[in-house]
mmCIF file with all atom_site columns, C-alpha atoms in Angstrom:
data_model
loop_
_atom_site.group_PDB
_atom_site.id
_atom_site.type_symbol
_atom_site.label_atom_id
_atom_site.label_alt_id
_atom_site.label_comp_id
_atom_site.label_asym_id
_atom_site.label_entity_id
_atom_site.label_seq_id
_atom_site.pdbx_PDB_ins_code
_atom_site.Cartn_x
_atom_site.Cartn_y
_atom_site.Cartn_z
_atom_site.occupancy
_atom_site.B_iso_or_equiv
_atom_site.pdbx_formal_charge
_atom_site.auth_seq_id
_atom_site.auth_comp_id
_atom_site.auth_asym_id
_atom_site.auth_atom_id
_atom_site.pdbx_PDB_model_num
ATOM 1   C CA . MET A 1 1   ? 99.433  119.569 93.196  1.00 0.00 ? 1   MET A CA 1
ATOM 2   C CA . ALA A 1 2   ? 100.492 119.628 96.815  1.00 0.00 ? 2   ALA A CA 1
ATOM 3   C CA . LYS A 1 3   ? 103.964 118.558 97.779  1.00 0.00 ? 3   LYS A CA 1
ATOM 4   C CA . LEU A 1 4   ? 104.093 115.033 99.215  1.00 0.00 ? 4   LEU A CA 1
ATOM 5   C CA . SER A 1 5   ? 105.330 114.446 102.735 1.00 0.00 ? 5   SER A CA 1
ATOM 6   C CA . LEU A 1 6   ? 108.546 112.519 103.246 1.00 0.00 ? 6   LEU A CA 1
ATOM 7   C CA . PHE A 1 7   ? 106.527 109.593 104.592 1.00 0.00 ? 7   PHE A CA 1
ATOM 8   C CA . GLU A 1 8   ? 104.299 109.512 101.509 1.00 0.00 ? 8   GLU A CA 1
ATOM 9   C CA . ARG A 1 9   ? 107.286 109.731 99.153  1.00 0.00 ? 9   ARG A CA 1
ATOM 10  C CA . ARG A 1 10  ? 109.002 106.844 100.941 1.00 0.00 ? 10  ARG A CA 1
ATOM 11  C CA . ARG A 1 11  ? 105.749 104.826 100.890 1.00 0.00 ? 11  ARG A CA 1
ATOM 12  C CA . ARG A 1 12  ? 105.325 105.288 97.134  1.00 0.00 ? 12  ARG A CA 1
ATOM 13  C CA . ARG A 1 13  ? 108.978 104.452 96.473  1.00 0.00 ? 13  ARG A CA 1
ATOM 14  C CA . VAL A 1 14  ? 108.724 101.211 98.478  1.00 0.00 ? 14  VAL A CA 1
ATOM 15  C CA . ARG A 1 15  ? 105.437 100.201 96.825  1.00 0.00 ? 15  ARG A CA 1
ATOM 16  C CA . THR A 1 16  ? 106.810 100.863 93.313  1.00 0.00 ? 16  THR A CA 1
ATOM 17  C CA . ALA A 1 17  ? 109.894 98.757  93.971  1.00 0.00 ? 17  ALA A CA 1
ATOM 18  C CA . LEU A 1 18  ? 107.688 95.943  95.299  1.00 0.00 ? 18  LEU A CA 1
ATOM 19  C CA . ARG A 1 19  ? 105.569 95.873  92.147  1.00 0.00 ? 19  ARG A CA 1
ATOM 20  C CA . GLU A 1 20  ? 108.703 95.285  90.081  1.00 0.00 ? 20  GLU A CA 1
ATOM 21  C CA . ARG A 1 21  ? 109.948 92.438  92.272  1.00 0.00 ? 21  ARG A CA 1
ATOM 22  C CA . ALA A 1 22  ? 106.687 90.852  93.410  1.00 0.00 ? 22  ALA A CA 1
ATOM 23  C CA . GLY A 1 23  ? 106.232 88.468  90.495  1.00 0.00 ? 23  GLY A CA 1
ATOM 24  C CA . GLY A 1 24  ? 102.578 87.844  91.305  1.00 0.00 ? 24  GLY A CA 1
ATOM 25  C CA . LYS A 1 25  ? 103.183 87.057  94.990  1.00 0.00 ? 25  LYS A CA 1
ATOM 26  C CA . PRO A 1 26  ? 100.784 88.415  97.600  1.00 0.00 ? 26  PRO A CA 1
ATOM 27  C CA . ARG A 1 27  ? 101.936 91.406  99.617  1.00 0.00 ? 27  ARG A CA 1
ATOM 28  C CA . LEU A 1 28  ? 102.293 91.508  103.424 1.00 0.00 ? 28  LEU A CA 1
ATOM 29  C CA . SER A 1 29  ? 101.386 95.111  104.178 1.00 0.00 ? 29  SER A CA 1
ATOM 30  C CA . VAL A 1 30  ? 102.135 96.637  107.590 1.00 0.00 ? 30  VAL A CA 1
ATOM 31  C CA . HIS A 1 31  ? 100.627 99.749  109.131 1.00 0.00 ? 31  HIS A CA 1
ATOM 32  C CA . ARG A 1 32  ? 101.400 101.065 112.575 1.00 0.00 ? 32  ARG A CA 1
ATOM 33  C CA . THR A 1 33  ? 99.956  103.810 114.707 1.00 0.00 ? 33  THR A CA 1
ATOM 34  C CA . GLY A 1 34  ? 100.753 105.036 118.188 1.00 0.00 ? 34  GLY A CA 1
ATOM 35  C CA . ARG A 1 35  ? 98.290  102.567 119.691 1.00 0.00 ? 35  ARG A CA 1
ATOM 36  C CA . HIS A 1 36  ? 98.122  99.574  117.348 1.00 0.00 ? 36  HIS A CA 1
ATOM 37  C CA . ILE A 1 37  ? 99.867  97.680  114.557 1.00 0.00 ? 37  ILE A CA 1
ATOM 38  C CA . TYR A 1 38  ? 98.052  96.062  111.638 1.00 0.00 ? 38  TYR A CA 1
ATOM 39  C CA . ALA A 1 39  ? 99.116  93.493  109.043 1.00 0.00 ? 39  ALA A CA 1
ATOM 40  C CA . GLN A 1 40  ? 97.323  92.314  105.909 1.00 0.00 ? 40  GLN A CA 1
ATOM 41  C CA . ILE A 1 41  ? 98.175  89.852  103.179 1.00 0.00 ? 41  ILE A CA 1
ATOM 42  C CA . ILE A 1 42  ? 96.826  91.342  99.979  1.00 0.00 ? 42  ILE A CA 1
ATOM 43  C CA . ASP A 1 43  ? 96.466  89.643  96.603  1.00 0.00 ? 43  ASP A CA 1
ATOM 44  C CA . ASP A 1 44  ? 96.895  92.598  94.241  1.00 0.00 ? 44  ASP A CA 1
ATOM 45  C CA . ALA A 1 45  ? 96.010  90.554  91.161  1.00 0.00 ? 45  ALA A CA 1
ATOM 46  C CA . ALA A 1 46  ? 92.572  89.680  92.543  1.00 0.00 ? 46  ALA A CA 1
ATOM 47  C CA . GLY A 1 47  ? 92.267  92.923  94.513  1.00 0.00 ? 47  GLY A CA 1
ATOM 48  C CA . ARG A 1 48  ? 91.319  91.302  97.810  1.00 0.00 ? 48  ARG A CA 1
ATOM 49  C CA . THR A 1 49  ? 92.657  90.784  101.319 1.00 0.00 ? 49  THR A CA 1
ATOM 50  C CA . VAL A 1 50  ? 93.597  87.155  101.943 1.00 0.00 ? 50  VAL A CA 1
ATOM 51  C CA . ALA A 1 51  ? 94.381  87.413  105.672 1.00 0.00 ? 51  ALA A CA 1
ATOM 52  C CA . ALA A 1 52  ? 94.580  90.094  108.333 1.00 0.00 ? 52  ALA A CA 1
ATOM 53  C CA . ALA A 1 53  ? 95.721  90.493  111.941 1.00 0.00 ? 53  ALA A CA 1
ATOM 54  C CA . SER A 1 54  ? 96.133  93.388  114.344 1.00 0.00 ? 54  SER A CA 1
ATOM 55  C CA . THR A 1 55  ? 96.657  94.270  117.982 1.00 0.00 ? 55  THR A CA 1
ATOM 56  C CA . LEU A 1 56  ? 92.936  94.963  118.222 1.00 0.00 ? 56  LEU A CA 1
ATOM 57  C CA . GLY A 1 57  ? 92.344  91.234  118.748 1.00 0.00 ? 57  GLY A CA 1
ATOM 58  C CA . VAL A 1 58  ? 95.541  90.268  120.577 1.00 0.00 ? 58  VAL A CA 1
ATOM 59  C CA . SER A 1 59  ? 95.821  89.375  124.248 1.00 0.00 ? 59  SER A CA 1
ATOM 60  C CA . VAL A 1 60  ? 98.982  91.515  124.514 1.00 0.00 ? 60  VAL A CA 1
ATOM 61  C CA . SER A 1 61  ? 97.744  95.091  124.617 1.00 0.00 ? 61  SER A CA 1
ATOM 62  C CA . GLY A 1 62  ? 99.485  98.222  123.495 1.00 0.00 ? 62  GLY A CA 1
ATOM 63  C CA . ALA A 1 63  ? 101.729 99.121  120.610 1.00 0.00 ? 63  ALA A CA 1
ATOM 64  C CA . ASN A 1 64  ? 104.988 97.603  121.758 1.00 0.00 ? 64  ASN A CA 1
ATOM 65  C CA . VAL A 1 65  ? 107.439 95.112  120.271 1.00 0.00 ? 65  VAL A CA 1
ATOM 66  C CA . ALA A 1 66  ? 105.830 92.154  122.074 1.00 0.00 ? 66  ALA A CA 1
ATOM 67  C CA . ALA A 1 67  ? 102.413 92.992  120.629 1.00 0.00 ? 67  ALA A CA 1
ATOM 68  C CA . ALA A 1 68  ? 103.912 93.374  117.146 1.00 0.00 ? 68  ALA A CA 1
ATOM 69  C CA . ALA A 1 69  ? 105.552 89.951  117.442 1.00 0.00 ? 69  ALA A CA 1
ATOM 70  C CA . GLU A 1 70  ? 102.209 88.447  118.434 1.00 0.00 ? 70  GLU A CA 1
ATOM 71  C CA . VAL A 1 71  ? 100.575 90.004  115.360 1.00 0.00 ? 71  VAL A CA 1
ATOM 72  C CA . GLY A 1 72  ? 103.370 88.522  113.224 1.00 0.00 ? 72  GLY A CA 1
ATOM 73  C CA . LYS A 1 73  ? 102.594 85.055  114.579 1.00 0.00 ? 73  LYS A CA 1
ATOM 74  C CA . GLN A 1 74  ? 98.885  85.545  113.959 1.00 0.00 ? 74  GLN A CA 1
ATOM 75  C CA . ILE A 1 75  ? 99.348  86.714  110.365 1.00 0.00 ? 75  ILE A CA 1
ATOM 76  C CA . ALA A 1 76  ? 101.577 83.701  109.652 1.00 0.00 ? 76  ALA A CA 1
ATOM 77  C CA . GLU A 1 77  ? 98.896  81.338  110.987 1.00 0.00 ? 77  GLU A CA 1
ATOM 78  C CA . ALA A 1 78  ? 96.167  83.082  108.990 1.00 0.00 ? 78  ALA A CA 1
ATOM 79  C CA . ALA A 1 79  ? 98.325  82.889  105.848 1.00 0.00 ? 79  ALA A CA 1
ATOM 80  C CA . LYS A 1 80  ? 98.818  79.141  106.314 1.00 0.00 ? 80  LYS A CA 1
ATOM 81  C CA . LYS A 1 81  ? 95.054  78.667  106.609 1.00 0.00 ? 81  LYS A CA 1
ATOM 82  C CA . ALA A 1 82  ? 94.593  80.644  103.381 1.00 0.00 ? 82  ALA A CA 1
ATOM 83  C CA . GLY A 1 83  ? 97.271  78.578  101.613 1.00 0.00 ? 83  GLY A CA 1
ATOM 84  C CA . VAL A 1 84  ? 99.850  81.380  101.294 1.00 0.00 ? 84  VAL A CA 1
ATOM 85  C CA . THR A 1 85  ? 103.493 80.545  102.005 1.00 0.00 ? 85  THR A CA 1
ATOM 86  C CA . THR A 1 86  ? 105.482 83.173  100.080 1.00 0.00 ? 86  THR A CA 1
ATOM 87  C CA . VAL A 1 87  ? 104.875 86.922  100.207 1.00 0.00 ? 87  VAL A CA 1
ATOM 88  C CA . VAL A 1 88  ? 106.669 90.193  99.570  1.00 0.00 ? 88  VAL A CA 1
ATOM 89  C CA . PHE A 1 89  ? 107.042 92.459  102.601 1.00 0.00 ? 89  PHE A CA 1
ATOM 90  C CA . ASP A 1 90  ? 105.530 95.927  102.223 1.00 0.00 ? 90  ASP A CA 1
ATOM 91  C CA . ARG A 1 91  ? 106.691 98.107  105.089 1.00 0.00 ? 91  ARG A CA 1
ATOM 92  C CA . GLY A 1 92  ? 104.916 101.113 103.606 1.00 0.00 ? 92  GLY A CA 1
ATOM 93  C CA . GLY A 1 93  ? 106.651 104.306 104.634 1.00 0.00 ? 93  GLY A CA 1
ATOM 94  C CA . PHE A 1 94  ? 107.752 102.869 107.964 1.00 0.00 ? 94  PHE A CA 1
ATOM 95  C CA . LEU A 1 95  ? 111.392 102.125 108.686 1.00 0.00 ? 95  LEU A CA 1
ATOM 96  C CA . PHE A 1 96  ? 112.342 98.462  109.083 1.00 0.00 ? 96  PHE A CA 1
ATOM 97  C CA . HIS A 1 97  ? 113.120 98.820  112.767 1.00 0.00 ? 97  HIS A CA 1
ATOM 98  C CA . GLY A 1 98  ? 111.461 98.192  116.110 1.00 0.00 ? 98  GLY A CA 1
ATOM 99  C CA . ARG A 1 99  ? 107.843 97.061  115.849 1.00 0.00 ? 99  ARG A CA 1
ATOM 100 C CA . VAL A 1 100 ? 107.893 96.575  112.075 1.00 0.00 ? 100 VAL A CA 1
ATOM 101 C CA . LYS A 1 101 ? 111.017 94.403  112.325 1.00 0.00 ? 101 LYS A CA 1
ATOM 102 C CA . ALA A 1 102 ? 109.540 92.414  115.243 1.00 0.00 ? 102 ALA A CA 1
ATOM 103 C CA . LEU A 1 103 ? 106.408 91.693  113.203 1.00 0.00 ? 103 LEU A CA 1
ATOM 104 C CA . ALA A 1 104 ? 108.474 90.590  110.199 1.00 0.00 ? 104 ALA A CA 1
ATOM 105 C CA . ASP A 1 105 ? 110.730 88.319  112.277 1.00 0.00 ? 105 ASP A CA 1
ATOM 106 C CA . ALA A 1 106 ? 107.747 86.680  113.984 1.00 0.00 ? 106 ALA A CA 1
ATOM 107 C CA . ALA A 1 107 ? 106.023 86.125  110.625 1.00 0.00 ? 107 ALA A CA 1
ATOM 108 C CA . ARG A 1 108 ? 109.184 84.452  109.288 1.00 0.00 ? 108 ARG A CA 1
ATOM 109 C CA . GLU A 1 109 ? 109.355 82.224  112.370 1.00 0.00 ? 109 GLU A CA 1
ATOM 110 C CA . GLY A 1 110 ? 105.698 81.374  111.816 1.00 0.00 ? 110 GLY A CA 1
ATOM 111 C CA . GLY A 1 111 ? 106.481 79.997  108.352 1.00 0.00 ? 111 GLY A CA 1
ATOM 112 C CA . LEU A 1 112 ? 106.072 82.873  105.909 1.00 0.00 ? 112 LEU A CA 1
ATOM 113 C CA . GLU A 1 113 ? 108.863 83.270  103.374 1.00 0.00 ? 113 GLU A CA 1
ATOM 114 C CA . PHE A 1 114 ? 110.004 86.708  102.221 1.00 0.00 ? 114 PHE A CA 1
#
């Protein structure tokens, strides 16, 4: 079996810790690339995506902190429409800094609890 990259090891470690603490709550999963940032609220028990938002459909273009904050606001609104108020934050293998932190802060301001 091939050796896992540091990113993949960190991602698995974060996801494993979340499963222990989730308690049946949906998961707010974040993925970022050089051009975009994506967020999904996933119900792992049912195996489906409840809500999603990304910079693909945001008026603020690019992959900067302002665009990430806008995605955070959008995911909070979509979660409210779906009836979700409490989630666990899954940063994946990404550090909680910069765009990931901006998205999380905006989602909290939008009404999501985590």
